[in-house]
Amino acid sequence: MHIPDNYLSPSSCLVMAAAAAPAVIYSATSVTKKILKEKITLIGIGAAFSFLGMMLNIPLPGGTTGHAVGGTLIALLAGPEAACISLTMALILQALLFGDGGILSIGANCLNMAVILPFTGYYTAKLISSMIKTPHGDMIGAAIGSYIGINAAALCAAIEFGIQPYLFHNPSGQALYCPYGLDVSIPMMMAGHLTLFGAAEAVFTSSMLAFIKKTSPEAISSESPKINYVPFAGIIALLIAIAPIGLLAEGTAWGEWSTEELAKKTGLSYTPEGMLNGFEWHAMIPDYSAGGLGDTAGYYLSAIIGAAVLIGLFKAISALIKPEIKF
Amino acid sequence: MNLHECHKPKRDSRRFITATLKSISSASSLFRSNPKAYSPADAPVMLFISIALIIMTASSKNLYFSFVMLSVLSVRMCLLEGKDIIKAFLTALYAGIFSAIILIPSVFCGSPHSLISISLKTFITTGIIQCLSISSRWNDITASLKMFAISDLIIMSFDLTLKNIQILCSTCEDMLNALLVRSIGKNREKAASLSGISGTAFLKSKKMSEETGQAMECRCFSGHYERKIQLRHKAGNIISIILFSLIAAIFIYLEFRIS
């Protein structure tokens, strides 16, 4: 679901960024006002969960892959605004440091995964858990909410891909950016997300939530300032340990191909002009691979750096927030 | 009221004294022992590991080892308190940027690789030192030097220097505060007072060194430090040594197999 550079036109990227910006700004101000200072670290941990969850690629027949995002999980732990900030930071880090997702398309990726996913997932989960009056109602709500959240995000990404050839093409009718229309992009994106990736998100969210509820219930409460971070450290260590599982999935997710791959995999007779002469970003650790160290070591390094940077970043932010004194 | 009694002093910005006080306080805080300092392992273990990691980072010819060290540093930094993370990261970043600026000519001489690798190494090594200084007390670090068979004279000089810097900083702070209180109205001579403060601080340091010498004589202290720190078999020490061994193994593998 990470839209690379040059799949969307620069003007589309600008529009998406403008659409995502109010939600991100509102979330940032809301988080600094509403959330307890002590809970900011929890947002960093949520961002690390999401970052590591996105590294665990799941293969689908046909050579495509996908992954869980964990946006609804963070929203249920710290609120949808916190999830929005958390995922925005994770997506920016992925794009800048690891080249996962484009730089120009950060706005579009944030709109899909950091705004639409957590808000849709959170409110759906809340609605369903209020309707199901059983002890496991919140777990069922979390599973369904996360499933709907990731599918809503995937649908938005598919629409963003699909409208490109209608809006941007040359006089001979060749697309300048993403060459697939809505008739191709929606079924291709949704096939994976309605089945395996949606199920993976639901399982990831509900299992993590059940574990956290059992081991650190104060993390879910909005008023408890003291949180036991040991279970979270355990989950992060486990996710880092299993991160190289993502390497087992061969192939690239739909819509995330490089220019060379696009021609080879899709059999397209031409390479869109915008992709041929588009913007290129050289990430420090591209595709979570550290060259001579091997893929597995590269994956481990990326997982450690990504998780540590996100947790450290939110800890530093919590230090900058001045505690509100009520007289 | 008489005209002579009606004194309305002109406003003064006081920027000079405030800025000087701020810089002296920040310099003094660097050497002040942190009461909340928490190190996962004993100071000698941390000191040894930090020095060894710096040597390995500096001597490594392989950029991948720098990535390994970057991951180690990011994990160590994320375990610090929020304020300490900002302090350690910014100091390391400034050092990295400074070395990058110095190395800009290397790009024009056809070696852009040096700019990236040396700046990255500077960032990592400064970060390691910052993490050590934040998480350990200076007293413990000085004491742990004894375990590495370092001459008593060097340990004593190091110990006395750290303590004297703190005392002299506090003296300078007092004198600047006095100047602040005495400066009524517009005082254009504040900068000139700084030489007086420096001179007094110098005389004070001379007096302090003589007093230290006399105190050493009275207490029959010849400058010989007894080894008091004993390594304990605590989990933090063992885990730190295991992790260090792993990093050392990666260093050997990368240096002798890949490059």
Coordinates of C-alpha atoms in Angstrom, one line a residue:
Chain A
M1 CA 0.0 0.0 0.0
H2 CA 3.1 2.2 0.1
I3 CA 2.7 4.3 -3.1
P4 CA 6.2 4.9 -4.6
D5 CA 7.3 8.1 -6.3
N6 CA 6.2 8.7 -9.9
Y7 CA 3.1 6.5 -9.7
L8 CA 1.0 9.6 -8.8
S9 CA 1.5 13.0 -10.6
P10 CA 3.2 15.7 -8.6
S11 CA -0.1 17.7 -8.6
S12 CA -2.0 14.6 -7.2
C13 CA 0.7 14.3 -4.5
L14 CA 0.2 17.9 -3.6
V15 CA -3.6 17.5 -3.4
M16 CA -3.2 14.4 -1.2
A17 CA -0.8 16.1 1.1
A18 CA -3.2 19.1 1.4
A19 CA -6.0 16.7 2.2
A20 CA -3.9 14.8 4.9
A21 CA -2.3 18.0 6.4
P22 CA -5.4 19.3 8.3
A23 CA -6.0 15.8 9.9
V24 CA -2.3 15.5 10.9
I25 CA -2.2 19.0 12.3
Y26 CA -5.4 18.5 14.2
S27 CA -4.1 15.2 15.6
A28 CA -0.8 16.8 16.6
T29 CA -2.5 19.6 18.6
S30 CA -5.1 17.2 20.0
V31 CA -2.4 14.8 21.2
T32 CA -0.3 17.5 23.0
K33 CA -3.5 18.8 24.7
K34 CA -5.4 15.6 25.5
I35 CA -2.9 12.8 26.0
L36 CA -0.9 12.3 29.2
K37 CA 2.8 13.2 28.9
E38 CA 3.7 9.7 30.1
K39 CA 1.6 8.1 27.4
I40 CA 3.6 9.8 24.5
T41 CA 6.1 7.0 24.8
L42 CA 3.3 4.6 24.1
I43 CA 2.7 6.3 20.8
G44 CA 6.3 5.7 19.9
I45 CA 5.9 2.0 20.8
G46 CA 2.8 1.9 18.6
A47 CA 4.8 3.4 15.8
A48 CA 7.5 0.7 16.3
F49 CA 4.7 -2.0 16.2
S50 CA 3.4 -0.6 13.0
F51 CA 6.9 -0.2 11.5
L52 CA 7.7 -3.8 12.3
G53 CA 4.3 -5.1 11.3
M54 CA 4.8 -3.5 7.9
M55 CA 8.1 -5.4 7.4
L56 CA 6.3 -8.7 7.7
N57 CA 5.3 -9.2 4.1
I58 CA 2.7 -11.9 3.3
P59 CA 2.9 -13.5 -0.2
L60 CA -0.2 -13.9 -2.4
P61 CA -0.4 -16.3 -5.4
G62 CA 0.6 -14.3 -8.5
G63 CA 3.8 -12.8 -7.1
T64 CA 2.3 -10.0 -5.1
T65 CA 2.8 -9.3 -1.4
G66 CA 1.1 -7.2 1.4
H67 CA 1.3 -6.6 5.1
A68 CA -0.5 -5.6 8.2
V69 CA -0.3 -1.9 9.3
G70 CA -1.5 -2.0 12.9
G71 CA -3.2 1.5 12.7
T72 CA -6.4 0.4 14.5
L73 CA -4.3 -1.2 17.3
I74 CA -2.5 2.0 18.0
A75 CA -5.9 3.9 17.8
L76 CA -7.4 1.6 20.3
L77 CA -4.4 1.9 22.7
A78 CA -3.9 5.7 22.6
G79 CA -6.7 7.2 20.5
P80 CA -7.1 7.8 16.7
E81 CA -5.2 11.1 16.8
A82 CA -2.2 9.5 18.4
A83 CA -2.4 6.7 15.8
C84 CA -2.4 9.3 13.1
I85 CA 0.8 10.9 14.4
S86 CA 2.4 7.6 15.1
L87 CA 1.8 6.2 11.6
T88 CA 2.8 9.5 10.0
M89 CA 6.2 9.3 11.7
A90 CA 6.6 5.6 10.8
L91 CA 5.8 6.4 7.1
I92 CA 8.2 9.3 6.9
L93 CA 11.0 7.2 8.5
Q94 CA 10.3 4.4 6.0
A95 CA 10.4 6.7 3.1
L96 CA 13.5 8.7 4.1
L97 CA 15.7 6.0 5.5
F98 CA 14.5 2.8 3.8
G99 CA 13.0 4.0 0.5
D100 CA 9.7 2.2 1.3
G101 CA 7.1 4.5 -0.2
G102 CA 7.9 7.6 -2.1
I103 CA 9.0 11.0 -0.9
L104 CA 6.6 13.0 -3.1
S105 CA 3.8 10.6 -2.2
I106 CA 4.3 10.8 1.6
G107 CA 1.1 12.9 1.7
A108 CA -0.9 10.3 -0.2
N109 CA 0.5 7.4 2.0
C110 CA -0.2 9.4 5.1
L111 CA -3.8 10.1 3.9
N112 CA -4.4 6.4 3.3
M113 CA -2.5 4.7 6.2
A114 CA -2.3 7.4 8.8
V115 CA -5.6 9.2 8.5
I116 CA -8.2 7.0 6.8
L117 CA -7.1 3.7 8.3
P118 CA -6.9 4.6 12.1
F119 CA -10.0 6.8 12.1
T120 CA -12.2 4.4 10.2
G121 CA -10.8 1.4 12.1
Y122 CA -11.2 3.0 15.5
Y123 CA -14.8 4.3 15.1
T124 CA -15.9 1.0 13.5
A125 CA -14.4 -0.9 16.3
K126 CA -16.1 1.3 18.9
L127 CA -19.4 1.0 17.1
I128 CA -19.3 -2.8 16.9
S129 CA -18.0 -3.3 20.5
S130 CA -20.9 -1.1 21.7
M131 CA -23.4 -3.3 19.8
I132 CA -22.0 -6.6 21.0
K133 CA -22.6 -7.0 24.7
T134 CA -20.4 -10.0 25.3
P135 CA -17.0 -10.2 27.2
H136 CA -15.2 -10.5 23.9
G137 CA -17.2 -7.7 22.2
D138 CA -14.2 -5.4 22.2
M139 CA -12.0 -8.0 20.6
I140 CA -14.5 -8.7 17.9
G141 CA -14.9 -5.0 17.4
A142 CA -11.1 -4.6 17.1
A143 CA -10.9 -7.4 14.6
I144 CA -13.7 -6.1 12.4
G145 CA -12.6 -2.5 12.8
S146 CA -9.1 -3.2 11.7
Y147 CA -10.3 -5.3 8.8
I148 CA -12.6 -2.4 7.6
G149 CA -9.8 0.2 8.3
I150 CA -7.2 -1.5 6.2
N151 CA -9.7 -2.1 3.4
A152 CA -10.8 1.5 3.4
A153 CA -7.2 2.6 3.1
A154 CA -6.5 0.1 0.3
L155 CA -9.6 1.3 -1.6
C156 CA -8.4 4.9 -1.3
A157 CA -4.9 3.9 -2.6
A158 CA -6.6 2.0 -5.5
I159 CA -8.7 5.1 -6.4
E160 CA -5.6 7.3 -6.3
F161 CA -3.8 4.9 -8.6
G162 CA -6.8 4.4 -10.8
I163 CA -7.6 8.0 -11.6
Q164 CA -4.1 8.8 -12.9
P165 CA -4.4 7.5 -16.5
Y166 CA -7.7 9.3 -16.9
L167 CA -6.2 12.6 -15.7
F168 CA -2.7 12.5 -17.0
H169 CA -1.9 11.1 -20.4
N170 CA -0.1 12.2 -23.6
P171 CA -1.8 13.0 -26.9
S172 CA -1.4 9.3 -28.0
G173 CA -3.3 8.2 -25.0
Q174 CA -0.4 6.7 -23.1
A175 CA -0.5 7.3 -19.3
L176 CA 2.1 9.6 -17.9
Y177 CA 2.1 8.0 -14.4
C178 CA 0.3 4.9 -13.1
P179 CA -0.9 3.2 -16.3
Y180 CA -3.8 1.3 -14.7
G181 CA -7.3 2.6 -14.6
L182 CA -9.9 2.1 -11.9
D183 CA -11.1 -1.1 -13.6
V184 CA -7.7 -2.7 -12.9
S185 CA -6.5 -1.0 -9.8
I186 CA -9.5 -1.5 -7.6
P187 CA -9.9 -5.3 -8.1
M188 CA -6.1 -5.8 -7.9
M189 CA -5.7 -3.9 -4.7
M190 CA -8.9 -5.1 -3.0
A191 CA -8.4 -8.8 -3.9
G192 CA -5.5 -9.1 -1.5
H193 CA -6.8 -6.8 1.2
L194 CA -10.3 -8.3 1.3
T195 CA -8.8 -11.7 1.8
L196 CA -5.3 -12.3 3.3
F197 CA -4.0 -8.9 4.2
G198 CA -7.3 -7.8 5.9
A199 CA -7.3 -11.1 7.8
A200 CA -3.7 -10.5 8.8
E201 CA -4.5 -7.0 10.1
A202 CA -7.5 -8.4 12.1
V203 CA -5.4 -11.2 13.6
F204 CA -2.4 -8.8 14.3
T205 CA -4.7 -6.2 16.0
S206 CA -6.9 -8.6 18.1
S207 CA -4.0 -10.8 19.2
M208 CA -1.8 -7.9 20.2
L209 CA -4.7 -6.1 22.0
A210 CA -5.6 -9.3 23.9
F211 CA -2.0 -9.7 25.0
I212 CA -1.7 -6.1 26.1
K213 CA -5.0 -6.2 27.9
K214 CA -3.8 -9.2 29.9
T215 CA -0.2 -8.0 30.6
S216 CA -0.5 -4.2 30.8
P217 CA -4.2 -3.2 31.2
E218 CA -3.2 0.3 32.4
A219 CA -1.9 1.0 28.8
I220 CA -5.5 1.0 27.5
S221 CA -6.9 3.2 30.2
S222 CA -6.6 6.9 29.3
E223 CA -6.1 8.1 32.9
S224 CA -3.4 5.8 34.1
P225 CA 0.0 7.6 34.0
K226 CA 2.1 4.6 35.0
I227 CA 2.4 2.0 32.3
N228 CA 4.3 -1.3 32.5
Y229 CA 6.5 -1.3 29.4
V230 CA 8.0 -4.7 29.9
P231 CA 5.3 -6.6 27.8
F232 CA 5.7 -4.0 25.0
A233 CA 9.5 -4.6 25.0
G234 CA 8.9 -8.3 24.7
I235 CA 6.5 -7.8 21.8
I236 CA 9.0 -5.5 20.0
A237 CA 11.9 -8.0 20.6
L238 CA 9.7 -10.8 19.2
L239 CA 8.7 -8.7 16.1
I240 CA 12.4 -7.9 15.5
A241 CA 13.3 -11.5 15.8
I242 CA 10.7 -12.6 13.3
A243 CA 11.2 -9.6 10.9
P244 CA 13.2 -11.7 8.3
I245 CA 10.0 -13.7 7.7
G246 CA 9.1 -10.8 5.4
L247 CA 11.9 -12.0 3.1
L248 CA 10.2 -15.3 2.4
A249 CA 7.5 -13.4 0.4
E250 CA 9.1 -13.1 -3.0
G251 CA 7.9 -10.4 -5.4
T252 CA 6.6 -6.9 -4.9
A253 CA 3.3 -5.6 -3.7
W254 CA 0.9 -4.4 -6.4
G255 CA 1.7 -0.8 -7.4
E256 CA 5.1 -0.8 -5.7
W257 CA 7.2 -2.0 -8.7
S258 CA 10.3 -0.2 -9.9
T259 CA 10.3 1.1 -13.5
E260 CA 12.2 -2.0 -14.7
E261 CA 9.8 -4.3 -12.8
L262 CA 6.8 -2.6 -14.2
A263 CA 7.6 -3.5 -17.8
K264 CA 8.8 -7.0 -16.9
K265 CA 5.9 -8.0 -14.6
T266 CA 3.0 -6.3 -16.3
G267 CA 3.9 -6.7 -19.9
L268 CA 3.2 -3.1 -20.6
S269 CA 4.5 -2.1 -24.1
Y270 CA 5.7 1.3 -22.9
T271 CA 7.2 3.0 -19.8
P272 CA 5.1 6.0 -18.7
E273 CA 7.0 9.2 -19.2
G274 CA 6.5 10.5 -15.7
M275 CA 8.2 7.3 -14.4
L276 CA 11.0 7.4 -16.8
N277 CA 12.1 11.0 -16.0
G278 CA 10.7 11.1 -12.5
F279 CA 12.0 12.0 -9.1
E280 CA 14.4 9.5 -7.5
W281 CA 15.4 9.3 -3.8
H282 CA 18.5 7.4 -2.7
A283 CA 17.7 6.0 0.7
M284 CA 20.4 5.1 3.2
I285 CA 19.3 1.5 3.6
P286 CA 17.2 0.9 0.5
D287 CA 14.5 -1.8 0.7
Y288 CA 15.8 -2.8 4.2
S289 CA 18.9 -4.3 2.6
A290 CA 22.5 -3.5 3.7
G291 CA 24.2 -4.9 0.6
G292 CA 27.2 -7.0 1.6
L293 CA 25.7 -8.0 5.0
G294 CA 23.1 -10.2 3.4
D295 CA 19.3 -9.7 3.3
T296 CA 18.6 -11.3 6.7
A297 CA 21.2 -9.1 8.5
G298 CA 19.9 -6.1 6.6
Y299 CA 16.4 -6.8 7.7
Y300 CA 17.5 -7.2 11.3
L301 CA 19.4 -3.9 11.2
S302 CA 16.6 -2.1 9.6
A303 CA 14.1 -3.4 12.2
I304 CA 16.3 -2.5 15.1
I305 CA 17.1 1.0 13.7
G306 CA 13.5 1.7 12.8
A307 CA 12.0 0.6 16.1
A308 CA 14.7 2.4 18.2
V309 CA 14.5 5.7 16.2
L310 CA 10.7 5.8 16.5
I311 CA 10.6 5.1 20.3
G312 CA 13.5 7.5 20.9
L313 CA 11.8 10.2 18.8
F314 CA 8.5 10.0 20.8
K315 CA 10.4 9.9 24.1
A316 CA 12.2 13.1 23.0
I317 CA 8.9 14.7 22.1
S318 CA 7.4 13.8 25.5
A319 CA 10.4 15.6 27.1
L320 CA 9.6 18.7 25.0
I321 CA 6.0 18.9 26.1
K322 CA 5.6 21.0 29.2
P323 CA 3.2 19.5 31.8
E324 CA -0.1 21.4 32.1
I325 CA -0.5 22.9 35.6
K326 CA -4.1 23.3 36.7
F327 CA -4.6 25.8 39.5
Chain B
M1 CA 10.8 65.0 46.2
N2 CA 14.1 66.6 45.5
L3 CA 15.4 66.4 41.9
H4 CA 18.6 64.6 43.1
E5 CA 16.5 62.0 45.0
C6 CA 14.4 61.2 42.0
H7 CA 16.5 58.6 40.3
K8 CA 15.0 56.6 37.4
P9 CA 17.7 54.3 36.0
K10 CA 17.7 53.7 32.3
R11 CA 16.7 50.3 31.1
D12 CA 19.4 47.8 30.3
S13 CA 19.1 44.7 28.2
R14 CA 21.4 42.7 30.4
R15 CA 21.9 40.3 27.5
F16 CA 25.6 40.1 27.9
I17 CA 25.6 39.0 31.6
T18 CA 22.6 36.6 31.0
A19 CA 24.3 35.0 28.0
T20 CA 27.6 34.6 29.9
L21 CA 25.9 33.1 32.9
K22 CA 24.0 30.7 30.7
S23 CA 27.1 29.5 29.0
I24 CA 29.0 29.0 32.3
S25 CA 26.0 27.2 33.8
S26 CA 25.8 24.9 30.8
A27 CA 29.5 24.2 30.9
S28 CA 29.3 23.5 34.7
S29 CA 26.3 21.2 34.2
L30 CA 28.3 19.0 31.8
F31 CA 30.7 18.1 34.7
R32 CA 28.1 18.0 37.5
S33 CA 27.5 14.4 38.6
N34 CA 24.1 13.3 37.6
P35 CA 22.3 11.8 40.6
K36 CA 19.8 10.1 38.4
A37 CA 22.5 8.5 36.3
Y38 CA 21.5 4.9 35.5
S39 CA 23.8 2.6 33.7
P40 CA 22.8 -0.9 32.8
A41 CA 26.3 -2.1 33.8
D42 CA 29.1 -1.1 36.2
A43 CA 31.2 1.9 35.2
P44 CA 34.4 0.0 34.4
V45 CA 32.5 -2.4 32.0
M46 CA 30.7 0.6 30.3
L47 CA 34.0 2.5 30.0
F48 CA 35.8 -0.5 28.5
I49 CA 32.9 -1.3 26.1
S50 CA 32.6 2.4 25.0
I51 CA 36.3 2.7 24.4
A52 CA 36.4 -0.6 22.5
L53 CA 33.4 0.4 20.4
I54 CA 34.9 3.8 19.5
I55 CA 38.2 2.1 18.4
M56 CA 36.3 -0.5 16.4
T57 CA 34.2 2.2 14.7
A58 CA 37.1 4.4 13.9
S59 CA 39.3 1.6 12.6
S60 CA 36.6 -0.1 10.6
K61 CA 37.0 0.1 6.8
N62 CA 33.6 -1.3 6.2
L63 CA 30.6 1.0 5.9
Y64 CA 28.3 -1.9 6.9
F65 CA 29.9 -2.0 10.4
S66 CA 29.0 1.7 10.8
F67 CA 25.4 0.6 10.1
V68 CA 25.7 -2.0 12.7
M69 CA 27.0 0.6 15.2
L70 CA 24.3 3.0 14.2
S71 CA 21.7 0.3 15.2
V72 CA 23.6 -0.2 18.5
L73 CA 23.7 3.5 19.2
S74 CA 20.0 4.0 18.3
V75 CA 19.0 1.2 20.7
R76 CA 21.2 2.7 23.5
M77 CA 19.9 6.2 22.9
C78 CA 16.2 5.1 22.9
L79 CA 16.8 3.6 26.4
L80 CA 17.7 7.0 27.8
E81 CA 15.3 9.6 29.2
G82 CA 13.7 12.0 26.7
K83 CA 15.7 15.0 27.7
D84 CA 19.0 13.0 27.6
I85 CA 18.1 11.6 24.1
I86 CA 17.8 15.2 22.8
K87 CA 21.1 16.2 24.5
A88 CA 23.0 13.1 23.2
F89 CA 21.5 13.2 19.7
L90 CA 22.0 17.0 19.2
T91 CA 25.6 16.8 20.4
A92 CA 26.4 13.9 18.1
L93 CA 24.6 15.6 15.2
Y94 CA 26.5 18.8 15.6
A95 CA 29.8 16.8 15.7
G96 CA 28.7 14.9 12.5
I97 CA 27.7 18.1 10.7
F98 CA 31.0 19.8 11.8
S99 CA 33.1 17.0 10.4
A100 CA 30.9 16.9 7.2
I101 CA 31.7 20.7 6.7
I102 CA 35.4 20.1 7.2
L103 CA 35.3 17.2 4.7
I104 CA 33.5 19.1 1.9
P105 CA 36.7 19.5 -0.1
S106 CA 37.0 15.7 -0.2
V107 CA 33.9 15.6 -2.5
F108 CA 35.7 17.9 -5.0
C109 CA 38.9 15.8 -4.7
G110 CA 36.9 12.8 -5.9
S111 CA 36.3 11.0 -2.6
P112 CA 32.6 11.7 -1.6
H113 CA 32.6 8.3 0.2
S114 CA 35.0 9.8 2.9
L115 CA 32.5 12.5 3.7
I116 CA 29.7 10.0 4.4
S117 CA 31.8 7.4 6.3
I118 CA 33.8 9.9 8.4
S119 CA 30.8 12.0 9.3
L120 CA 28.8 8.9 10.2
K121 CA 31.7 7.6 12.3
T122 CA 32.0 11.0 14.1
F123 CA 28.2 10.9 14.8
I124 CA 28.5 7.4 16.2
T125 CA 31.6 7.9 18.4
T126 CA 30.3 11.2 19.8
G127 CA 27.0 9.5 20.5
I128 CA 28.7 6.7 22.3
I129 CA 30.6 9.1 24.5
Q130 CA 27.4 11.1 25.2
C131 CA 25.6 8.0 26.3
L132 CA 28.5 7.0 28.6
S133 CA 28.7 10.5 30.2
I134 CA 24.9 10.7 30.6
S135 CA 24.4 7.3 32.1
S136 CA 27.5 7.2 34.4
R137 CA 28.7 9.4 37.2
W138 CA 32.1 11.2 36.6
N139 CA 33.3 9.8 40.0
D140 CA 32.7 6.3 38.9
I141 CA 34.4 6.8 35.6
T142 CA 37.5 8.3 37.3
A143 CA 37.5 5.4 39.7
S144 CA 37.2 2.8 37.0
L145 CA 40.3 4.2 35.2
K146 CA 42.3 2.5 38.0
M147 CA 41.1 -0.9 36.7
F148 CA 42.8 -0.2 33.4
A149 CA 46.3 0.2 35.0
I150 CA 46.4 3.9 34.2
S151 CA 49.0 5.9 36.2
D152 CA 47.8 7.5 39.4
L153 CA 49.2 10.8 38.3
I154 CA 46.8 10.9 35.3
I155 CA 43.9 9.8 37.4
M156 CA 44.6 12.4 40.0
S157 CA 45.0 15.2 37.4
F158 CA 41.7 14.1 35.7
D159 CA 39.9 13.9 39.1
L160 CA 41.2 17.3 40.3
T161 CA 40.5 18.9 36.9
L162 CA 36.8 17.8 37.0
K163 CA 36.3 19.0 40.5
N164 CA 38.1 22.3 40.1
I165 CA 36.1 23.1 36.9
Q166 CA 32.9 22.7 38.9
I167 CA 34.2 24.9 41.8
L168 CA 35.5 27.6 39.4
C169 CA 32.3 27.6 37.4
S170 CA 30.3 28.2 40.6
T171 CA 32.7 31.0 41.6
C172 CA 32.3 32.7 38.2
E173 CA 28.5 32.3 38.5
D174 CA 28.5 34.0 41.9
M175 CA 30.6 36.9 40.6
L176 CA 28.4 37.4 37.5
N177 CA 25.3 37.4 39.7
A178 CA 27.0 40.1 41.9
L179 CA 27.7 42.1 38.7
L180 CA 24.1 41.7 37.7
V181 CA 22.8 43.0 41.0
R182 CA 25.3 45.9 41.1
S183 CA 24.6 47.0 37.5
I184 CA 21.9 49.6 38.0
G185 CA 20.8 51.5 34.9
K186 CA 22.7 51.4 31.7
N187 CA 26.2 49.9 32.3
R188 CA 28.4 49.9 29.2
E189 CA 31.4 48.6 31.2
K190 CA 30.1 45.1 31.8
A191 CA 32.3 43.5 29.2
A192 CA 35.3 45.1 30.9
S193 CA 34.4 43.4 34.2
L194 CA 34.8 40.0 32.5
S195 CA 38.6 40.3 32.6
G196 CA 38.3 41.0 36.4
I197 CA 36.2 37.9 36.8
S198 CA 38.7 35.8 34.8
G199 CA 41.6 37.2 36.8
T200 CA 39.9 36.4 40.1
A201 CA 39.1 32.9 38.9
F202 CA 42.7 32.4 38.0
L203 CA 43.9 33.6 41.4
K204 CA 41.3 31.4 43.1
S205 CA 42.5 28.4 41.1
K206 CA 46.1 29.1 42.2
K207 CA 45.0 29.3 45.8
M208 CA 43.0 26.1 45.5
S209 CA 45.9 24.2 44.0
E210 CA 48.1 25.4 47.0
E211 CA 45.4 24.4 49.5
T212 CA 45.0 21.0 47.8
G213 CA 48.8 20.4 48.1
Q214 CA 48.7 21.3 51.8
A215 CA 45.6 19.1 52.4
M216 CA 47.4 16.2 50.7
E217 CA 50.4 16.7 52.9
C218 CA 48.3 16.9 56.1
R219 CA 46.4 13.7 55.2
C220 CA 49.6 11.9 54.0
F221 CA 48.0 11.5 50.5
S222 CA 50.8 10.8 48.0
G223 CA 48.4 10.6 45.1
H224 CA 48.0 6.9 45.2
Y225 CA 44.5 5.7 44.6
E226 CA 43.3 2.4 46.0
R227 CA 41.3 0.1 43.8
K228 CA 37.9 0.0 45.4
I229 CA 35.6 -0.8 42.6
Q230 CA 35.0 -4.6 42.2
L231 CA 33.1 -6.0 39.3
R232 CA 29.9 -7.8 40.4
H233 CA 28.3 -10.7 38.7
K234 CA 25.1 -8.7 38.0
A235 CA 22.9 -9.4 35.0
G236 CA 23.6 -6.0 33.4
N237 CA 27.4 -6.7 33.3
I238 CA 26.9 -10.1 31.8
I239 CA 24.4 -9.0 29.1
S240 CA 26.6 -6.0 28.2
I241 CA 29.6 -8.2 27.8
I242 CA 27.7 -10.8 25.7
L243 CA 26.3 -8.1 23.4
F244 CA 29.8 -6.5 23.1
S245 CA 31.3 -9.9 22.2
L246 CA 28.6 -10.2 19.5
I247 CA 29.5 -6.8 18.0
A248 CA 33.2 -7.7 18.2
A249 CA 32.5 -10.9 16.3
I250 CA 30.6 -8.9 13.6
F251 CA 33.5 -6.5 13.4
I252 CA 36.0 -9.3 12.9
Y253 CA 33.7 -11.0 10.3
L254 CA 33.2 -7.9 8.3
E255 CA 36.8 -6.7 8.4
F256 CA 38.4 -10.0 7.5
R257 CA 35.7 -11.7 5.3
I258 CA 34.0 -9.1 3.3
S259 CA 36.5 -6.3 2.8

